[in-house]
PDB file of N, CA and C in Angstrom:
ATOM      1  N   UNK A  14       0.856  -1.176   0.000  1.00  0.00           N
ATOM      2  CA  UNK A  14       0.000   0.000   0.000  1.00  0.00           C
ATOM      3  C   UNK A  14       0.903   1.239   0.000  1.00  0.00           C
ATOM      4  N   UNK A  15       0.958   1.910  -1.116  1.00  0.00           N
ATOM      5  CA  UNK A  15       1.762   3.106  -1.252  1.00  0.00           C
ATOM      6  C   UNK A  15       0.830   4.313  -1.222  1.00  0.00           C
ATOM      7  N   UNK A  16       1.191   5.276  -0.367  1.00  0.00           N
ATOM      8  CA  UNK A  16       0.371   6.470  -0.241  1.00  0.00           C
ATOM      9  C   UNK A  16       1.113   7.657  -0.831  1.00  0.00           C
ATOM     10  N   UNK A  17       0.435   8.481  -1.560  1.00  0.00           N
ATOM     11  CA  UNK A  17       1.049   9.676  -2.102  1.00  0.00           C
ATOM     12  C   UNK A  17       0.619  10.862  -1.253  1.00  0.00           C
ATOM     13  N   UNK A  18       1.587  11.471  -0.596  1.00  0.00           N
ATOM     14  CA  UNK A  18       1.288  12.610   0.260  1.00  0.00           C
ATOM     15  C   UNK A  18       1.499  13.937  -0.457  1.00  0.00           C
ATOM     16  N   UNK A  19       1.873  13.866  -1.676  1.00  0.00           N
ATOM     17  CA  UNK A  19       2.032  15.078  -2.466  1.00  0.00           C
ATOM     18  C   UNK A  19       3.334  15.800  -2.184  1.00  0.00           C
ATOM     19  N   UNK A  20       3.375  17.072  -2.563  1.00  0.00           N
ATOM     20  CA  UNK A  20       4.613  17.844  -2.428  1.00  0.00           C
ATOM     21  C   UNK A  20       4.992  18.146  -0.971  1.00  0.00           C
ATOM     22  N   UNK A  21       4.076  17.923  -0.049  1.00  0.00           N
ATOM     23  CA  UNK A  21       4.334  18.233   1.358  1.00  0.00           C
ATOM     24  C   UNK A  21       4.648  16.985   2.173  1.00  0.00           C
ATOM     25  N   UNK A  22       4.990  15.904   1.519  1.00  0.00           N
ATOM     26  CA  UNK A  22       5.232  14.630   2.201  1.00  0.00           C
ATOM     27  C   UNK A  22       6.312  14.754   3.269  1.00  0.00           C
ATOM     28  N   UNK A  23       7.407  15.415   2.956  1.00  0.00           N
ATOM     29  CA  UNK A  23       8.492  15.512   3.943  1.00  0.00           C
ATOM     30  C   UNK A  23       8.048  16.301   5.177  1.00  0.00           C
ATOM     31  N   UNK A  24       7.262  17.350   4.978  1.00  0.00           N
ATOM     32  CA  UNK A  24       6.759  18.123   6.108  1.00  0.00           C
ATOM     33  C   UNK A  24       5.814  17.282   6.963  1.00  0.00           C
ATOM     34  N   UNK A  25       4.928  16.533   6.334  1.00  0.00           N
ATOM     35  CA  UNK A  25       3.960  15.703   7.055  1.00  0.00           C
ATOM     36  C   UNK A  25       4.678  14.617   7.852  1.00  0.00           C
ATOM     37  N   UNK A  26       5.604  13.923   7.220  1.00  0.00           N
ATOM     38  CA  UNK A  26       6.328  12.849   7.896  1.00  0.00           C
ATOM     39  C   UNK A  26       7.173  13.409   9.039  1.00  0.00           C
ATOM     40  N   UNK A  27       7.831  14.530   8.820  1.00  0.00           N
ATOM     41  CA  UNK A  27       8.641  15.158   9.863  1.00  0.00           C
ATOM     42  C   UNK A  27       7.774  15.603  11.035  1.00  0.00           C
ATOM     43  N   UNK A  28       6.603  16.134  10.746  1.00  0.00           N
ATOM     44  CA  UNK A  28       5.689  16.576  11.808  1.00  0.00           C
ATOM     45  C   UNK A  28       5.224  15.406  12.666  1.00  0.00           C
ATOM     46  N   UNK A  29       4.848  14.316  12.027  1.00  0.00           N
ATOM     47  CA  UNK A  29       4.425  13.137  12.781  1.00  0.00           C
ATOM     48  C   UNK A  29       5.585  12.568  13.592  1.00  0.00           C
ATOM     49  N   UNK A  30       6.768  12.536  13.026  1.00  0.00           N
ATOM     50  CA  UNK A  30       7.939  12.023  13.746  1.00  0.00           C
ATOM     51  C   UNK A  30       8.262  12.910  14.948  1.00  0.00           C
ATOM     52  N   UNK A  31       8.182  14.219  14.780  1.00  0.00           N
ATOM     53  CA  UNK A  31       8.448  15.146  15.884  1.00  0.00           C
ATOM     54  C   UNK A  31       7.408  14.982  16.990  1.00  0.00           C
ATOM     55  N   UNK A  32       6.145  14.835  16.616  1.00  0.00           N
ATOM     56  CA  UNK A  32       5.088  14.645  17.612  1.00  0.00           C
ATOM     57  C   UNK A  32       5.297  13.333  18.369  1.00  0.00           C
ATOM     58  N   UNK A  33       5.662  12.282  17.655  1.00  0.00           N
ATOM     59  CA  UNK A  33       5.920  10.989  18.305  1.00  0.00           C
ATOM     60  C   UNK A  33       7.106  11.087  19.257  1.00  0.00           C
ATOM     61  N   UNK A  34       8.144  11.805  18.856  1.00  0.00           N
ATOM     62  CA  UNK A  34       9.315  11.988  19.703  1.00  0.00           C
ATOM     63  C   UNK A  34       8.964  12.744  20.984  1.00  0.00           C
ATOM     64  N   UNK A  35       8.174  13.800  20.848  1.00  0.00           N
ATOM     65  CA  UNK A  35       7.763  14.574  22.020  1.00  0.00           C
ATOM     66  C   UNK A  35       6.947  13.712  22.968  1.00  0.00           C
ATOM     67  N   UNK A  36       6.040  12.910  22.445  1.00  0.00           N
ATOM     68  CA  UNK A  36       5.223  12.031  23.287  1.00  0.00           C
ATOM     69  C   UNK A  36       6.112  11.019  24.010  1.00  0.00           C
ATOM     70  N   UNK A  37       7.075  10.440  23.305  1.00  0.00           N
ATOM     71  CA  UNK A  37       7.979   9.469  23.927  1.00  0.00           C
ATOM     72  C   UNK A  37       8.822  10.126  25.026  1.00  0.00           C
ATOM     73  N   UNK A  38       9.287  11.338  24.795  1.00  0.00           N
ATOM     74  CA  UNK A  38      10.060  12.057  25.811  1.00  0.00           C
ATOM     75  C   UNK A  38       9.194  12.329  27.038  1.00  0.00           C
ATOM     76  N   UNK A  39       7.958  12.737  26.833  1.00  0.00           N
ATOM     77  CA  UNK A  39       7.056  12.993  27.959  1.00  0.00           C
ATOM     78  C   UNK A  39       6.772  11.721  28.754  1.00  0.00           C
ATOM     79  N   UNK A  40       6.571  10.612  28.073  1.00  0.00           N
ATOM     80  CA  UNK A  40       6.343   9.338  28.757  1.00  0.00           C
ATOM     81  C   UNK A  40       7.567   8.975  29.600  1.00  0.00           C
ATOM     82  N   UNK A  41       8.751   9.114  29.035  1.00  0.00           N
ATOM     83  CA  UNK A  41       9.974   8.833  29.781  1.00  0.00           C
ATOM     84  C   UNK A  41      10.132   9.734  30.991  1.00  0.00           C
ATOM     85  N   UNK A  42       9.826  11.002  30.803  1.00  0.00           N
ATOM     86  CA  UNK A  42       9.928  11.972  31.892  1.00  0.00           C
ATOM     87  C   UNK A  42       8.989  11.600  33.042  1.00  0.00           C
ATOM     88  N   UNK A  43       7.760  11.242  32.707  1.00  0.00           N
ATOM     89  CA  UNK A  43       6.787  10.866  33.733  1.00  0.00           C
ATOM     90  C   UNK A  43       7.249   9.606  34.461  1.00  0.00           C
ATOM     91  N   UNK A  44       7.782   8.637  33.730  1.00  0.00           N
ATOM     92  CA  UNK A  44       8.266   7.409  34.365  1.00  0.00           C
ATOM     93  C   UNK A  44       9.420   7.693  35.327  1.00  0.00           C
ATOM     94  N   UNK A  45      10.361   8.527  34.912  1.00  0.00           N
ATOM     95  CA  UNK A  45      11.481   8.873  35.784  1.00  0.00           C
ATOM     96  C   UNK A  45      11.023   9.662  37.010  1.00  0.00           C
ATOM     97  N   UNK A  46      10.078  10.571  36.822  1.00  0.00           N
ATOM     98  CA  UNK A  46       9.564  11.354  37.933  1.00  0.00           C
ATOM     99  C   UNK A  46       8.816  10.469  38.926  1.00  0.00           C
ATOM    100  N   UNK A  47       8.064   9.499  38.416  1.00  0.00           N
ATOM    101  CA  UNK A  47       7.339   8.570  39.290  1.00  0.00           C
ATOM    102  C   UNK A  47       8.321   7.796  40.163  1.00  0.00           C
ATOM    103  N   UNK A  48       9.388   7.288  39.549  1.00  0.00           N
ATOM    104  CA  UNK A  48      10.405   6.566  40.321  1.00  0.00           C
ATOM    105  C   UNK A  48      11.028   7.469  41.380  1.00  0.00           C
ATOM    106  N   UNK A  49      11.333   8.677  40.997  1.00  0.00           N
ATOM    107  CA  UNK A  49      11.944   9.622  41.926  1.00  0.00           C
ATOM    108  C   UNK A  49      11.024   9.921  43.105  1.00  0.00           C
ATOM    109  N   UNK A  50       9.762  10.148  42.824  1.00  0.00           N
ATOM    110  CA  UNK A  50       8.815  10.492  43.887  1.00  0.00           C
ATOM    111  C   UNK A  50       8.570   9.313  44.827  1.00  0.00           C
ATOM    112  N   UNK A  51       8.453   8.095  44.287  1.00  0.00           N
ATOM    113  CA  UNK A  51       8.246   6.943  45.163  1.00  0.00           C
ATOM    114  C   UNK A  51       9.486   6.687  46.017  1.00  0.00           C
ATOM    115  N   UNK A  52      10.680   6.901  45.460  1.00  0.00           N
ATOM    116  CA  UNK A  52      11.912   6.766  46.242  1.00  0.00           C
ATOM    117  C   UNK A  52      11.940   7.805  47.362  1.00  0.00           C
ATOM    118  N   UNK A  53      11.545   9.013  47.048  1.00  0.00           N
ATOM    119  CA  UNK A  53      11.491  10.073  48.062  1.00  0.00           C
ATOM    120  C   UNK A  53      10.527   9.714  49.188  1.00  0.00           C
ATOM    121  N   UNK A  54       9.365   9.181  48.818  1.00  0.00           N
ATOM    122  CA  UNK A  54       8.387   8.785  49.829  1.00  0.00           C
ATOM    123  C   UNK A  54       8.938   7.669  50.714  1.00  0.00           C
ATOM    124  N   UNK A  55       9.614   6.691  50.105  1.00  0.00           N
ATOM    125  CA  UNK A  55      10.209   5.609  50.892  1.00  0.00           C
ATOM    126  C   UNK A  55      11.228   6.158  51.885  1.00  0.00           C
ATOM    127  N   UNK A  56      12.058   7.085  51.437  1.00  0.00           N
ATOM    128  CA  UNK A  56      13.067   7.674  52.323  1.00  0.00           C
ATOM    129  C   UNK A  56      12.417   8.427  53.481  1.00  0.00           C
ATOM    130  N   UNK A  57      11.362   9.168  53.191  1.00  0.00           N
ATOM    131  CA  UNK A  57      10.661   9.893  54.254  1.00  0.00           C
ATOM    132  C   UNK A  57      10.033   8.926  55.249  1.00  0.00           C
ATOM    133  N   UNK A  58       9.435   7.849  54.746  1.00  0.00           N
ATOM    134  CA  UNK A  58       8.812   6.873  55.636  1.00  0.00           C
ATOM    135  C   UNK A  58       9.854   6.168  56.499  1.00  0.00           C
ATOM    136  N   UNK A  59      11.049   5.923  55.950  1.00  0.00           N
ATOM    137  CA  UNK A  59      12.116   5.302  56.733  1.00  0.00           C
ATOM    138  C   UNK A  59      12.578   6.215  57.861  1.00  0.00           C
ATOM    139  N   UNK A  60      12.465   7.516  57.647  1.00  0.00           N
ATOM    140  CA  UNK A  60      12.839   8.472  58.691  1.00  0.00           C
ATOM    141  C   UNK A  60      11.710   8.688  59.695  1.00  0.00           C
ATOM    142  N   UNK A  61      10.578   8.039  59.479  1.00  0.00           N
ATOM    143  CA  UNK A  61       9.476   8.141  60.430  1.00  0.00           C
ATOM    144  C   UNK A  61       8.416   9.152  60.059  1.00  0.00           C
ATOM    145  N   UNK A  62       8.563   9.787  58.929  1.00  0.00           N
ATOM    146  CA  UNK A  62       7.558  10.763  58.489  1.00  0.00           C
ATOM    147  C   UNK A  62       6.524   9.994  57.669  1.00  0.00           C
ATOM    148  N   UNK A  63       5.263  10.025  58.125  1.00  0.00           N
ATOM    149  CA  UNK A  63       4.226   9.259  57.431  1.00  0.00           C
ATOM    150  C   UNK A  63       3.289  10.180  56.667  1.00  0.00           C
ATOM    151  N   UNK A  64       2.603   9.584  55.716  1.00  0.00           N
ATOM    152  CA  UNK A  64       1.629  10.342  54.934  1.00  0.00           C
ATOM    153  C   UNK A  64       0.293  10.333  55.653  1.00  0.00           C
ATOM    154  N   UNK A  65      -0.485  11.350  55.427  1.00  0.00           N
ATOM    155  CA  UNK A  65      -1.786  11.439  56.074  1.00  0.00           C
ATOM    156  C   UNK A  65      -2.760  10.388  55.574  1.00  0.00           C
ATOM    157  N   UNK A  66      -2.537   9.903  54.354  1.00  0.00           N
ATOM    158  CA  UNK A  66      -3.468   8.910  53.807  1.00  0.00           C
ATOM    159  C   UNK A  66      -3.307   7.560  54.481  1.00  0.00           C
ATOM    160  N   UNK A  67      -2.183   7.309  55.118  1.00  0.00           N
ATOM    161  CA  UNK A  67      -1.979   6.074  55.839  1.00  0.00           C
ATOM    162  C   UNK A  67      -1.403   4.941  55.003  1.00  0.00           C
ATOM    163  N   UNK A  68      -1.288   5.108  53.700  1.00  0.00           N
ATOM    164  CA  UNK A  68      -0.704   4.068  52.838  1.00  0.00           C
ATOM    165  C   UNK A  68       0.801   4.266  52.774  1.00  0.00           C
ATOM    166  N   UNK A  69       1.508   3.174  52.541  1.00  0.00           N
ATOM    167  CA  UNK A  69       2.957   3.324  52.348  1.00  0.00           C
ATOM    168  C   UNK A  69       3.246   3.560  50.887  1.00  0.00           C
ATOM    169  N   UNK A  70       4.449   3.995  50.576  1.00  0.00           N
ATOM    170  CA  UNK A  70       4.820   4.326  49.184  1.00  0.00           C
ATOM    171  C   UNK A  70       4.890   3.095  48.315  1.00  0.00           C
ATOM    172  N   UNK A  71       5.111   1.936  48.914  1.00  0.00           N
ATOM    173  CA  UNK A  71       5.282   0.724  48.116  1.00  0.00           C
ATOM    174  C   UNK A  71       3.993  -0.069  47.951  1.00  0.00           C
ATOM    175  N   UNK A  72       2.941   0.291  48.666  1.00  0.00           N
ATOM    176  CA  UNK A  72       1.663  -0.419  48.535  1.00  0.00           C
ATOM    177  C   UNK A  72       0.968  -0.039  47.239  1.00  0.00           C
ATOM    178  N   UNK A  73       0.373  -1.017  46.561  1.00  0.00           N
ATOM    179  CA  UNK A  73      -0.400  -0.677  45.354  1.00  0.00           C
ATOM    180  C   UNK A  73      -1.685   0.026  45.725  1.00  0.00           C
ATOM    181  N   UNK A  74      -2.225   0.775  44.800  1.00  0.00           N
ATOM    182  CA  UNK A  74      -3.467   1.526  45.044  1.00  0.00           C
ATOM    183  C   UNK A  74      -4.648   0.650  45.004  1.00  0.00           C
TER     184      UNK A  74
END
C-alpha cells in the first residue's frame, strides 16, 4: 500500500515524527519522575515521616 502525500510529504512525515518523539520524551519523563517520587516517599517513611493517607509508598493503590 503506497500512499502519495504530495509535495508536502516531507513536512507531514517530519511533523508526525516530531510529535511521536515529544510524546515518547514525555512518557519517559513521567516514568522517571514517578520513580523519583516513590523513592522520596520511601526515604521519608524510613525516617518516620508518614503520609496522612496512611498508605505506604510501596503499597499498590
